[in-house]
mmCIF file with all atom_site columns, C-alpha atoms in Angstrom:
data_model
loop_
_atom_site.group_PDB
_atom_site.id
_atom_site.type_symbol
_atom_site.label_atom_id
_atom_site.label_alt_id
_atom_site.label_comp_id
_atom_site.label_asym_id
_atom_site.label_entity_id
_atom_site.label_seq_id
_atom_site.pdbx_PDB_ins_code
_atom_site.Cartn_x
_atom_site.Cartn_y
_atom_site.Cartn_z
_atom_site.occupancy
_atom_site.B_iso_or_equiv
_atom_site.pdbx_formal_charge
_atom_site.auth_seq_id
_atom_site.auth_comp_id
_atom_site.auth_asym_id
_atom_site.auth_atom_id
_atom_site.pdbx_PDB_model_num
ATOM 1   C CA . GLY A 1 1   ? 6.518   -4.526  -33.680 1.00 71.00 ? 1   GLY A CA 1
ATOM 2   C CA . ARG A 1 2   ? 6.420   -6.262  -30.361 1.00 71.00 ? 2   ARG A CA 1
ATOM 3   C CA . GLU A 1 3   ? 9.432   -4.424  -29.063 1.00 82.00 ? 3   GLU A CA 1
ATOM 4   C CA . GLU A 1 4   ? 7.828   -1.062  -29.557 1.00 89.00 ? 4   GLU A CA 1
ATOM 5   C CA . TRP A 1 5   ? 4.840   -2.435  -27.557 1.00 90.00 ? 5   TRP A CA 1
ATOM 6   C CA . ALA A 1 6   ? 5.956   -1.927  -23.978 1.00 89.00 ? 6   ALA A CA 1
ATOM 7   C CA . PRO A 1 7   ? 7.417   1.435   -24.291 1.00 93.00 ? 7   PRO A CA 1
ATOM 8   C CA . LEU A 1 8   ? 4.398   2.956   -26.225 1.00 95.00 ? 8   LEU A CA 1
ATOM 9   C CA . THR A 1 9   ? 1.987   1.168   -23.805 1.00 95.00 ? 9   THR A CA 1
ATOM 10  C CA . GLU A 1 10  ? 3.941   2.748   -20.793 1.00 95.00 ? 10  GLU A CA 1
ATOM 11  C CA . ALA A 1 11  ? 4.060   6.092   -22.424 1.00 96.00 ? 11  ALA A CA 1
ATOM 12  C CA . LEU A 1 12  ? 0.124   5.978   -22.770 1.00 97.00 ? 12  LEU A CA 1
ATOM 13  C CA . ALA A 1 13  ? 0.004   4.982   -19.290 1.00 97.00 ? 13  ALA A CA 1
ATOM 14  C CA . ALA A 1 14  ? 1.991   7.896   -17.734 1.00 96.00 ? 14  ALA A CA 1
ATOM 15  C CA . ARG A 1 15  ? -0.110  10.593  -20.083 1.00 97.00 ? 15  ARG A CA 1
ATOM 16  C CA . LEU A 1 16  ? -3.116  8.753   -18.638 1.00 97.00 ? 16  LEU A CA 1
ATOM 17  C CA . ALA A 1 17  ? -1.930  9.098   -15.135 1.00 94.00 ? 17  ALA A CA 1
ATOM 18  C CA . GLU A 1 18  ? -0.936  12.843  -15.577 1.00 95.00 ? 18  GLU A CA 1
ATOM 19  C CA . VAL A 1 19  ? -4.656  13.740  -16.483 1.00 97.00 ? 19  VAL A CA 1
ATOM 20  C CA . GLY A 1 20  ? -6.040  11.530  -13.619 1.00 93.00 ? 20  GLY A CA 1
ATOM 21  C CA . GLN A 1 21  ? -7.092  8.599   -15.405 1.00 95.00 ? 21  GLN A CA 1
ATOM 22  C CA . VAL A 1 22  ? -5.908  6.306   -12.863 1.00 93.00 ? 22  VAL A CA 1
ATOM 23  C CA . ALA A 1 23  ? -7.428  3.087   -13.733 1.00 93.00 ? 23  ALA A CA 1
ATOM 24  C CA . PRO A 1 24  ? -6.840  3.069   -17.660 1.00 96.00 ? 24  PRO A CA 1
ATOM 25  C CA . ALA A 1 25  ? -3.165  4.019   -16.739 1.00 96.00 ? 25  ALA A CA 1
ATOM 26  C CA . THR A 1 26  ? -3.030  1.123   -14.190 1.00 92.00 ? 26  THR A CA 1
ATOM 27  C CA . LEU A 1 27  ? -4.187  -1.206  -17.057 1.00 92.00 ? 27  LEU A CA 1
ATOM 28  C CA . CYS A 1 28  ? -1.887  0.091   -19.771 1.00 95.00 ? 28  CYS A CA 1
ATOM 29  C CA . TYR A 1 29  ? 1.169   -0.712  -16.996 1.00 91.00 ? 29  TYR A CA 1
ATOM 30  C CA . ILE A 1 30  ? -0.162  -4.091  -16.655 1.00 87.00 ? 30  ILE A CA 1
ATOM 31  C CA . CYS A 1 31  ? -0.494  -4.642  -20.267 1.00 88.00 ? 31  CYS A CA 1
ATOM 32  C CA . ALA A 1 32  ? 3.237   -3.131  -20.720 1.00 88.00 ? 32  ALA A CA 1
ATOM 33  C CA . GLY A 1 33  ? 4.310   -5.734  -18.039 1.00 82.00 ? 33  GLY A CA 1
ATOM 34  C CA . SER A 1 34  ? 5.474   -2.631  -15.863 1.00 84.00 ? 34  SER A CA 1
ATOM 35  C CA . LEU A 1 35  ? 4.974   -4.062  -12.255 1.00 81.00 ? 35  LEU A CA 1
ATOM 36  C CA . ASP A 1 36  ? 6.803   -1.003  -10.499 1.00 83.00 ? 36  ASP A CA 1
ATOM 37  C CA . GLU A 1 37  ? 4.616   1.503   -12.111 1.00 88.00 ? 37  GLU A CA 1
ATOM 38  C CA . ALA A 1 38  ? 1.229   -0.241  -11.503 1.00 87.00 ? 38  ALA A CA 1
ATOM 39  C CA . ALA A 1 39  ? 2.350   -1.151  -7.957  1.00 83.00 ? 39  ALA A CA 1
ATOM 40  C CA . ALA A 1 40  ? 3.014   2.554   -7.382  1.00 86.00 ? 40  ALA A CA 1
ATOM 41  C CA . ILE A 1 41  ? -0.569  3.103   -8.499  1.00 88.00 ? 41  ILE A CA 1
ATOM 42  C CA . TRP A 1 42  ? -1.943  0.713   -6.335  1.00 83.00 ? 42  TRP A CA 1
ATOM 43  C CA . CYS A 1 43  ? 0.164   1.990   -3.266  1.00 81.00 ? 43  CYS A CA 1
ATOM 44  C CA . ALA A 1 44  ? -0.842  5.296   -3.831  1.00 83.00 ? 44  ALA A CA 1
ATOM 45  C CA . ALA A 1 45  ? -4.469  4.178   -3.882  1.00 80.00 ? 45  ALA A CA 1
ATOM 46  C CA . TYR A 1 46  ? -3.769  1.940   -0.922  1.00 77.00 ? 46  TYR A CA 1
ATOM 47  C CA . ARG A 1 47  ? -2.281  4.841   1.254   1.00 77.00 ? 47  ARG A CA 1
ATOM 48  C CA . GLU A 1 48  ? -5.353  7.190   0.386   1.00 79.00 ? 48  GLU A CA 1
ATOM 49  C CA . ALA A 1 49  ? -7.696  4.489   1.551   1.00 75.00 ? 49  ALA A CA 1
ATOM 50  C CA . SER A 1 50  ? -5.590  3.760   4.673   1.00 71.00 ? 50  SER A CA 1
ATOM 51  C CA . SER A 1 51  ? -5.716  7.290   5.661   1.00 72.00 ? 51  SER A CA 1
ATOM 52  C CA . VAL A 1 52  ? -9.257  7.529   5.172   1.00 66.00 ? 52  VAL A CA 1
ATOM 53  C CA . ALA A 1 53  ? -9.953  4.345   6.962   1.00 58.00 ? 53  ALA A CA 1
ATOM 54  C CA . LYS A 1 54  ? -7.819  5.405   10.141  1.00 59.00 ? 54  LYS A CA 1
ATOM 55  C CA . GLY A 1 55  ? -11.174 6.498   11.765  1.00 58.00 ? 55  GLY A CA 1
ATOM 56  C CA . ALA A 1 56  ? -13.117 3.503   10.346  1.00 55.00 ? 56  ALA A CA 1
ATOM 57  C CA . PRO A 1 57  ? -13.251 0.134   11.791  1.00 52.00 ? 57  PRO A CA 1
ATOM 58  C CA . ARG A 1 58  ? -10.213 -1.799  11.390  1.00 55.00 ? 58  ARG A CA 1
ATOM 59  C CA . GLY A 1 59  ? -11.751 -4.179  8.872   1.00 59.00 ? 59  GLY A CA 1
ATOM 60  C CA . GLY A 1 60  ? -12.043 -1.607  6.103   1.00 65.00 ? 60  GLY A CA 1
ATOM 61  C CA . ARG A 1 61  ? -8.359  -0.862  6.129   1.00 71.00 ? 61  ARG A CA 1
ATOM 62  C CA . VAL A 1 62  ? -7.622  -4.719  6.206   1.00 77.00 ? 62  VAL A CA 1
ATOM 63  C CA . GLY A 1 63  ? -9.784  -5.193  3.320   1.00 79.00 ? 63  GLY A CA 1
ATOM 64  C CA . VAL A 1 64  ? -8.111  -2.617  1.133   1.00 78.00 ? 64  VAL A CA 1
ATOM 65  C CA . LEU A 1 65  ? -4.693  -3.842  2.108   1.00 82.00 ? 65  LEU A CA 1
ATOM 66  C CA . HIS A 1 66  ? -5.937  -7.492  1.236   1.00 84.00 ? 66  HIS A CA 1
ATOM 67  C CA . GLY A 1 67  ? -7.300  -6.451  -2.170  1.00 84.00 ? 67  GLY A CA 1
ATOM 68  C CA . MET A 1 68  ? -4.031  -4.686  -2.848  1.00 81.00 ? 68  MET A CA 1
ATOM 69  C CA . MET A 1 69  ? -2.081  -7.925  -2.171  1.00 84.00 ? 69  MET A CA 1
ATOM 70  C CA . GLU A 1 70  ? -4.219  -9.945  -4.473  1.00 86.00 ? 70  GLU A CA 1
ATOM 71  C CA . LYS A 1 71  ? -3.621  -7.674  -7.278  1.00 84.00 ? 71  LYS A CA 1
ATOM 72  C CA . ALA A 1 72  ? 0.189   -7.393  -6.538  1.00 81.00 ? 72  ALA A CA 1
ATOM 73  C CA . VAL A 1 73  ? 0.462   -11.368 -6.340  1.00 82.00 ? 73  VAL A CA 1
ATOM 74  C CA . VAL A 1 74  ? -1.596  -11.857 -9.685  1.00 84.00 ? 74  VAL A CA 1
ATOM 75  C CA . MET A 1 75  ? 0.868   -9.297  -11.451 1.00 79.00 ? 75  MET A CA 1
ATOM 76  C CA . ILE A 1 76  ? 3.868   -10.889 -9.959  1.00 78.00 ? 76  ILE A CA 1
ATOM 77  C CA . ARG A 1 77  ? 3.061   -14.459 -11.105 1.00 81.00 ? 77  ARG A CA 1
ATOM 78  C CA . ALA A 1 78  ? 1.745   -13.489 -14.237 1.00 79.00 ? 78  ALA A CA 1
ATOM 79  C CA . THR A 1 79  ? 4.887   -11.514 -15.045 1.00 74.00 ? 79  THR A CA 1
ATOM 80  C CA . GLY A 1 80  ? 7.042   -14.169 -13.593 1.00 77.00 ? 80  GLY A CA 1
ATOM 81  C CA . THR A 1 81  ? 9.304   -11.162 -11.893 1.00 73.00 ? 81  THR A CA 1
ATOM 82  C CA . ARG A 1 82  ? 10.869  -11.763 -8.611  1.00 69.00 ? 82  ARG A CA 1
ATOM 83  C CA . THR A 1 83  ? 11.767  -8.209  -8.021  1.00 65.00 ? 83  THR A CA 1
ATOM 84  C CA . THR A 1 84  ? 9.283   -5.700  -6.177  1.00 68.00 ? 84  THR A CA 1
ATOM 85  C CA . SER A 1 85  ? 9.362   -1.909  -6.011  1.00 75.00 ? 85  SER A CA 1
ATOM 86  C CA . ALA A 1 86  ? 10.099  -0.158  -2.548  1.00 79.00 ? 86  ALA A CA 1
ATOM 87  C CA . ASN A 1 87  ? 6.503   0.942   -2.609  1.00 74.00 ? 87  ASN A CA 1
ATOM 88  C CA . LEU A 1 88  ? 5.288   -2.733  -2.801  1.00 77.00 ? 88  LEU A CA 1
ATOM 89  C CA . ALA A 1 89  ? 7.661   -4.171  -0.417  1.00 83.00 ? 89  ALA A CA 1
ATOM 90  C CA . GLN A 1 90  ? 6.425   -1.749  2.158   1.00 79.00 ? 90  GLN A CA 1
ATOM 91  C CA . VAL A 1 91  ? 2.948   -3.088  1.655   1.00 78.00 ? 91  VAL A CA 1
ATOM 92  C CA . VAL A 1 92  ? 3.897   -6.556  1.829   1.00 84.00 ? 92  VAL A CA 1
ATOM 93  C CA . ASN A 1 93  ? 5.724   -6.013  5.083   1.00 87.00 ? 93  ASN A CA 1
ATOM 94  C CA . GLU A 1 94  ? 2.429   -4.492  6.617   1.00 85.00 ? 94  GLU A CA 1
ATOM 95  C CA . TYR A 1 95  ? 0.518   -7.229  5.077   1.00 87.00 ? 95  TYR A CA 1
ATOM 96  C CA . ALA A 1 96  ? 2.845   -10.044 6.531   1.00 90.00 ? 96  ALA A CA 1
ATOM 97  C CA . GLU A 1 97  ? 2.539   -8.189  9.804   1.00 91.00 ? 97  GLU A CA 1
ATOM 98  C CA . LEU A 1 98  ? -0.958  -8.156  9.862   1.00 88.00 ? 98  LEU A CA 1
ATOM 99  C CA . LEU A 1 99  ? -0.828  -12.074 9.124   1.00 89.00 ? 99  LEU A CA 1
ATOM 100 C CA . VAL A 1 100 ? 1.736   -12.606 11.964  1.00 92.00 ? 100 VAL A CA 1
ATOM 101 C CA . ALA A 1 101 ? -0.744  -10.633 14.381  1.00 91.00 ? 101 ALA A CA 1
ATOM 102 C CA . GLN A 1 102 ? -3.532  -13.171 13.239  1.00 89.00 ? 102 GLN A CA 1
ATOM 103 C CA . GLY A 1 103 ? -1.310  -16.142 14.121  1.00 93.00 ? 103 GLY A CA 1
ATOM 104 C CA . GLN A 1 104 ? -0.739  -16.845 10.481  1.00 91.00 ? 104 GLN A CA 1
ATOM 105 C CA . LEU A 1 105 ? 3.027   -17.148 10.497  1.00 91.00 ? 105 LEU A CA 1
ATOM 106 C CA . SER A 1 106 ? 3.545   -19.545 7.757   1.00 92.00 ? 106 SER A CA 1
ATOM 107 C CA . THR A 1 107 ? 1.497   -17.597 5.514   1.00 90.00 ? 107 THR A CA 1
ATOM 108 C CA . ALA A 1 108 ? 3.208   -14.577 6.149   1.00 88.00 ? 108 ALA A CA 1
ATOM 109 C CA . MET A 1 109 ? 6.491   -16.120 5.519   1.00 90.00 ? 109 MET A CA 1
ATOM 110 C CA . LYS A 1 110 ? 5.265   -17.108 2.156   1.00 87.00 ? 110 LYS A CA 1
ATOM 111 C CA . TYR A 1 111 ? 4.636   -13.496 1.226   1.00 82.00 ? 111 TYR A CA 1
ATOM 112 C CA . LEU A 1 112 ? 8.062   -12.393 2.868   1.00 83.00 ? 112 LEU A CA 1
ATOM 113 C CA . CYS A 1 113 ? 10.357  -14.966 1.044   1.00 79.00 ? 113 CYS A CA 1
#
């Protein structure tokens, strides 16, 4: 039944993640409504891309961060959740700092509040 859906989907996602199937695992976490797990995968991908982009122009890293935030905001609104994982909170703070540096204080505050 429906009550079994989320735990089974999360179990499938965990197994997929174990064998390196990150995209299918993320999709399963999204279907299960598990924001924290999906965010952990997105954050790991963001950190990896950020470390690769350190030597690249700043725009590459900003693009990765912006893409991550788009996914997170859609997921948060779709699930109606108001809590975020520690990983996601750190990335949101970094994104807000970027917006403040660009003079977009009111937009940064929307992400933080």
